[in-house]
PDB file of C-alpha atoms in Angstrom:
ATOM      1  CA  PHE A   1       8.187 -13.905 -23.677  1.00 44.00           C
ATOM      2  CA  VAL A   2       6.181 -10.836 -24.402  1.00 47.00           C
ATOM      3  CA  ILE A   3       3.125  -9.516 -22.786  1.00 47.00           C
ATOM      4  CA  ASN A   4       0.535  -7.326 -24.593  1.00 49.00           C
ATOM      5  CA  ALA A   5       1.338  -3.806 -24.100  1.00 47.00           C
ATOM      6  CA  ARG A   6      -2.599  -2.892 -23.949  1.00 52.00           C
ATOM      7  CA  GLN A   7      -2.783  -4.624 -20.547  1.00 52.00           C
ATOM      8  CA  SER A   8      -2.810  -2.604 -17.275  1.00 57.00           C
ATOM      9  CA  PRO A   9       0.470  -2.966 -15.398  1.00 60.00           C
ATOM     10  CA  ARG A  10      -1.345  -4.850 -12.698  1.00 60.00           C
ATOM     11  CA  LEU A  11      -2.431  -7.275 -15.161  1.00 59.00           C
ATOM     12  CA  GLN A  12       0.894  -7.543 -16.455  1.00 61.00           C
ATOM     13  CA  ARG A  13       2.499  -8.306 -13.140  1.00 62.00           C
ATOM     14  CA  ARG A  14      -0.251 -10.830 -12.340  1.00 62.00           C
ATOM     15  CA  SER A  15       0.422 -12.568 -15.785  1.00 60.00           C
ATOM     16  CA  SER A  16       4.070 -12.606 -15.004  1.00 62.00           C
ATOM     17  CA  ARG A  17       3.561 -14.314 -11.831  1.00 61.00           C
ATOM     18  CA  VAL A  18       1.377 -16.901 -13.150  1.00 58.00           C
ATOM     19  CA  VAL A  19       3.827 -17.621 -16.007  1.00 57.00           C
ATOM     20  CA  GLU A  20       6.698 -17.981 -13.481  1.00 61.00           C
ATOM     21  CA  SER A  21       4.402 -20.609 -11.287  1.00 58.00           C
ATOM     22  CA  LEU A  22       3.451 -22.560 -14.315  1.00 56.00           C
ATOM     23  CA  PRO A  23       5.153 -26.086 -14.354  1.00 56.00           C
ATOM     24  CA  GLU A  24       7.264 -26.894 -17.602  1.00 57.00           C
ATOM     25  CA  LEU A  25       4.747 -27.480 -20.031  1.00 52.00           C
ATOM     26  CA  PRO A  26       5.568 -28.524 -23.754  1.00 54.00           C
ATOM     27  CA  LEU A  27       4.006 -25.042 -25.025  1.00 53.00           C
ATOM     28  CA  SER A  28       5.512 -22.472 -26.960  1.00 58.00           C
ATOM     29  CA  SER A  29       6.609 -19.194 -24.759  1.00 59.00           C
ATOM     30  CA  GLU A  30       3.728 -17.353 -26.831  1.00 64.00           C
ATOM     31  CA  THR A  31       1.126 -19.809 -25.882  1.00 65.00           C
ATOM     32  CA  ALA A  32       2.078 -20.113 -22.296  1.00 64.00           C
ATOM     33  CA  THR A  33       1.700 -16.050 -21.959  1.00 65.00           C
ATOM     34  CA  ASP A  34      -1.554 -16.085 -23.665  1.00 67.00           C
ATOM     35  CA  PHE A  35      -2.690 -18.823 -21.072  1.00 62.00           C
ATOM     36  CA  ALA A  36      -1.202 -16.989 -18.374  1.00 62.00           C
ATOM     37  CA  THR A  37      -2.727 -13.522 -19.451  1.00 61.00           C
ATOM     38  CA  GLU A  38      -6.215 -15.222 -19.831  1.00 62.00           C
ATOM     39  CA  LEU A  39      -5.792 -16.821 -16.337  1.00 56.00           C
ATOM     40  CA  ALA A  40      -4.907 -13.432 -14.720  1.00 55.00           C
ATOM     41  CA  ALA A  41      -7.657 -11.751 -16.215  1.00 52.00           C
ATOM     42  CA  GLN A  42     -10.016 -14.150 -14.870  1.00 51.00           C
ATOM     43  CA  LYS A  43      -8.749 -13.478 -11.246  1.00 54.00           C
ATOM     44  CA  SER A  44      -8.727  -9.705 -11.767  1.00 59.00           C
ATOM     45  CA  TYR A  45     -10.251  -7.531  -8.994  1.00 67.00           C
ATOM     46  CA  THR A  46     -12.636  -4.702  -9.806  1.00 71.00           C
ATOM     47  CA  PRO A  47     -13.467  -2.546  -6.777  1.00 70.00           C
ATOM     48  CA  PRO A  48     -16.931  -2.019  -5.923  1.00 71.00           C
ATOM     49  CA  GLU A  49     -18.896   1.140  -6.082  1.00 78.00           C
ATOM     50  CA  GLY A  50     -17.442   3.623  -3.577  1.00 78.00           C
ATOM     51  CA  TYR A  51     -13.974   2.217  -3.362  1.00 80.00           C
ATOM     52  CA  TRP A  52     -11.050   3.754  -4.831  1.00 77.00           C
ATOM     53  CA  GLN A  53     -10.582   2.717  -8.568  1.00 78.00           C
ATOM     54  CA  GLY A  54      -6.838   3.253  -8.756  1.00 80.00           C
ATOM     55  CA  GLU A  55      -4.026   2.134  -6.816  1.00 85.00           C
ATOM     56  CA  TRP A  56      -2.955   2.331  -3.179  1.00 88.00           C
ATOM     57  CA  TYR A  57       0.895   3.363  -2.904  1.00 88.00           C
ATOM     58  CA  CYS A  58       2.892   3.190   0.381  1.00 90.00           C
ATOM     59  CA  ALA A  59       4.371   6.711   0.761  1.00 86.00           C
ATOM     60  CA  ASP A  60       7.168   5.001   2.851  1.00 87.00           C
ATOM     61  CA  CYS A  61       8.582   2.444   0.490  1.00 89.00           C
ATOM     62  CA  GLY A  62       6.755   2.513  -2.993  1.00 87.00           C
ATOM     63  CA  TYR A  63       4.791  -0.770  -2.452  1.00 91.00           C
ATOM     64  CA  ILE A  64       1.634  -0.995  -4.494  1.00 89.00           C
ATOM     65  CA  TYR A  65      -1.257  -2.630  -2.804  1.00 90.00           C
ATOM     66  CA  ASP A  66      -2.677  -5.505  -4.924  1.00 87.00           C
ATOM     67  CA  PRO A  67      -6.009  -7.352  -3.669  1.00 86.00           C
ATOM     68  CA  ALA A  68      -4.868 -10.506  -5.388  1.00 84.00           C
ATOM     69  CA  ASP A  69      -1.819 -10.566  -2.757  1.00 86.00           C
ATOM     70  CA  PHE A  70      -4.584 -10.519  -0.001  1.00 86.00           C
ATOM     71  CA  GLY A  71      -7.071 -13.048  -1.206  1.00 84.00           C
ATOM     72  CA  GLY A  72      -9.229 -10.421  -3.148  1.00 83.00           C
ATOM     73  CA  ARG A  73      -9.516  -8.123  -0.199  1.00 87.00           C
ATOM     74  CA  PHE A  74      -9.564  -4.388  -1.186  1.00 87.00           C
ATOM     75  CA  PHE A  75      -7.570  -1.852   0.817  1.00 88.00           C
ATOM     76  CA  GLU A  76     -10.482  -0.293   2.289  1.00 87.00           C
ATOM     77  CA  ASP A  77     -11.623  -3.451   3.898  1.00 88.00           C
ATOM     78  CA  GLN A  78      -8.139  -3.726   5.649  1.00 88.00           C
ATOM     79  CA  SER A  79      -8.128  -2.994   9.385  1.00 90.00           C
ATOM     80  CA  ASN A  80      -6.559   0.135  10.927  1.00 88.00           C
ATOM     81  CA  LYS A  81      -3.769  -2.303  12.016  1.00 92.00           C
ATOM     82  CA  PHE A  82      -2.811  -3.322   8.539  1.00 92.00           C
ATOM     83  CA  LYS A  83       0.830  -2.715   7.903  1.00 93.00           C
ATOM     84  CA  CYS A  84       2.913  -2.575   4.639  1.00 92.00           C
ATOM     85  CA  PRO A  85       3.993  -6.033   3.696  1.00 91.00           C
ATOM     86  CA  GLN A  86       7.217  -4.610   2.543  1.00 91.00           C
ATOM     87  CA  CYS A  87       8.328  -1.884   5.087  1.00 93.00           C
ATOM     88  CA  ALA A  88       5.870  -2.497   7.866  1.00 92.00           C
ATOM     89  CA  GLY A  89       4.651   0.980   7.513  1.00 90.00           C
ATOM     90  CA  PRO A  90       1.184   1.722   9.039  1.00 91.00           C
ATOM     91  CA  ARG A  91      -1.945   2.003   6.824  1.00 89.00           C
ATOM     92  CA  ARG A  92      -2.128   5.716   7.174  1.00 87.00           C
ATOM     93  CA  ARG A  93       0.863   5.983   5.132  1.00 87.00           C
ATOM     94  CA  PHE A  94      -0.727   4.733   2.102  1.00 87.00           C
ATOM     95  CA  ALA A  95      -1.878   7.278  -0.492  1.00 85.00           C
ATOM     96  CA  LYS A  96      -3.969   7.018  -3.713  1.00 81.00           C
ATOM     97  CA  LYS A  97      -2.130   6.898  -6.837  1.00 79.00           C
ATOM     98  CA  VAL A  98      -3.327   8.049 -10.159  1.00 71.00           C
ATOM     99  CA  GLY A  99      -0.774   7.372 -13.083  1.00 68.00           C
ATOM    100  CA  ASP A 100       2.425   9.091 -11.832  1.00 67.00           C
ATOM    101  CA  LYS A 101       0.770  11.313  -9.486  1.00 64.00           C
ATOM    102  CA  ILE A 102       0.363  10.476  -5.782  1.00 65.00           C
ATOM    103  CA  GLY A 103      -2.239  12.093  -3.569  1.00 65.00           C
ATOM    104  CA  GLU A 104      -2.545  12.877  -0.077  1.00 58.00           C
ATOM    105  CA  LYS A 105      -1.696  10.046   2.369  1.00 57.00           C
ATOM    106  CA  LEU A 106      -4.726   8.421   3.984  1.00 54.00           C
ATOM    107  CA  GLY A 107      -4.270   9.945   7.416  1.00 56.00           C
ATOM    108  CA  GLY A 108      -3.277  13.293   6.095  1.00 57.00           C
ATOM    109  CA  SER A 109       0.091  15.044   6.994  1.00 63.00           C
ATOM    110  CA  ASP A 110       2.420  14.112   9.862  1.00 68.00           C
ATOM    111  CA  ALA A 111       1.856  17.591  11.578  1.00 74.00           C
ATOM    112  CA  PRO A 112      -0.324  16.280  14.438  1.00 75.00           C
ATOM    113  CA  ILE A 113       2.509  13.863  15.225  1.00 77.00           C
ATOM    114  CA  TYR A 114       5.173  16.592  15.409  1.00 83.00           C
ATOM    115  CA  VAL A 115       2.992  18.811  17.562  1.00 88.00           C
ATOM    116  CA  ILE A 116       2.204  16.118  20.298  1.00 89.00           C
ATOM    117  CA  SER A 117       6.013  15.035  20.144  1.00 92.00           C
ATOM    118  CA  ILE A 118       7.074  18.730  20.770  1.00 94.00           C
ATOM    119  CA  ILE A 119       4.541  19.001  23.585  1.00 95.00           C
ATOM    120  CA  GLY A 120       5.506  15.746  25.057  1.00 95.00           C
ATOM    121  CA  LEU A 121       9.063  16.926  24.997  1.00 95.00           C
ATOM    122  CA  LEU A 122       8.110  20.253  26.875  1.00 96.00           C
ATOM    123  CA  ILE A 123       6.067  18.567  29.488  1.00 96.00           C
ATOM    124  CA  THR A 124       9.231  16.118  30.021  1.00 95.00           C
ATOM    125  CA  VAL A 125      11.480  18.921  30.487  1.00 93.00           C
ATOM    126  CA  ALA A 126       9.202  20.900  32.738  1.00 92.00           C
ATOM    127  CA  VAL A 127       8.577  17.743  35.112  1.00 92.00           C
ATOM    128  CA  ALA A 128      12.756  17.179  35.070  1.00 90.00           C
ATOM    129  CA  VAL A 129      13.250  20.733  36.115  1.00 88.00           C
ATOM    130  CA  TRP A 130      10.609  20.854  38.728  1.00 86.00           C
ATOM    131  CA  ALA A 131      11.843  17.382  40.022  1.00 87.00           C
ATOM    132  CA  SER A 132      15.390  18.326  40.335  1.00 86.00           C
ATOM    133  CA  GLY A 133      14.325  21.308  42.500  1.00 77.00           C
ATOM    134  CA  GLU A 134      16.489  24.023  40.732  1.00 66.00           C
ATOM    135  CA  VAL A 135      13.510  26.223  40.110  1.00 57.00           C
ATOM    136  CA  SER A 136      12.609  28.026  43.488  1.00 61.00           C
ATOM    137  CA  ALA A 137       8.992  28.950  44.179  1.00 60.00           C
ATOM    138  CA  PRO A 138       8.320  32.718  43.966  1.00 64.00           C
ATOM    139  CA  ALA A 139       8.494  34.222  47.269  1.00 64.00           C
ATOM    140  CA  SER A 140       5.057  35.017  48.649  1.00 59.00           C
TER     141      SER A 140
END
């Protein structure tokens, strides 16, 4: 079957899922596709004012968030504990997607993680050296 090329990619995916889930009907392939497209359009989710109108993209695995997969819940409504259903990446790894361009991740860069990790490593080494007693205290 062929899906109308003028439809958005999200509507095309949803139409395909609906067609695949339809029981065997004595309909032509074209009629079933039209029915599925209409059904998917009825279930399309338009973000309210102030919500990102584009797609949310997982920077780790490429998963594109679809509110239809989460009962109509928009990405902005997900809690901070939300994980990517495909790779289990944290919510902060999602970025805004416009066409082929991907914006900055929700949590910004990973620089704070690297800085804190290096500081933790230095503290661990300092405590280990101190505990081993190999560093002598300066003579008074």
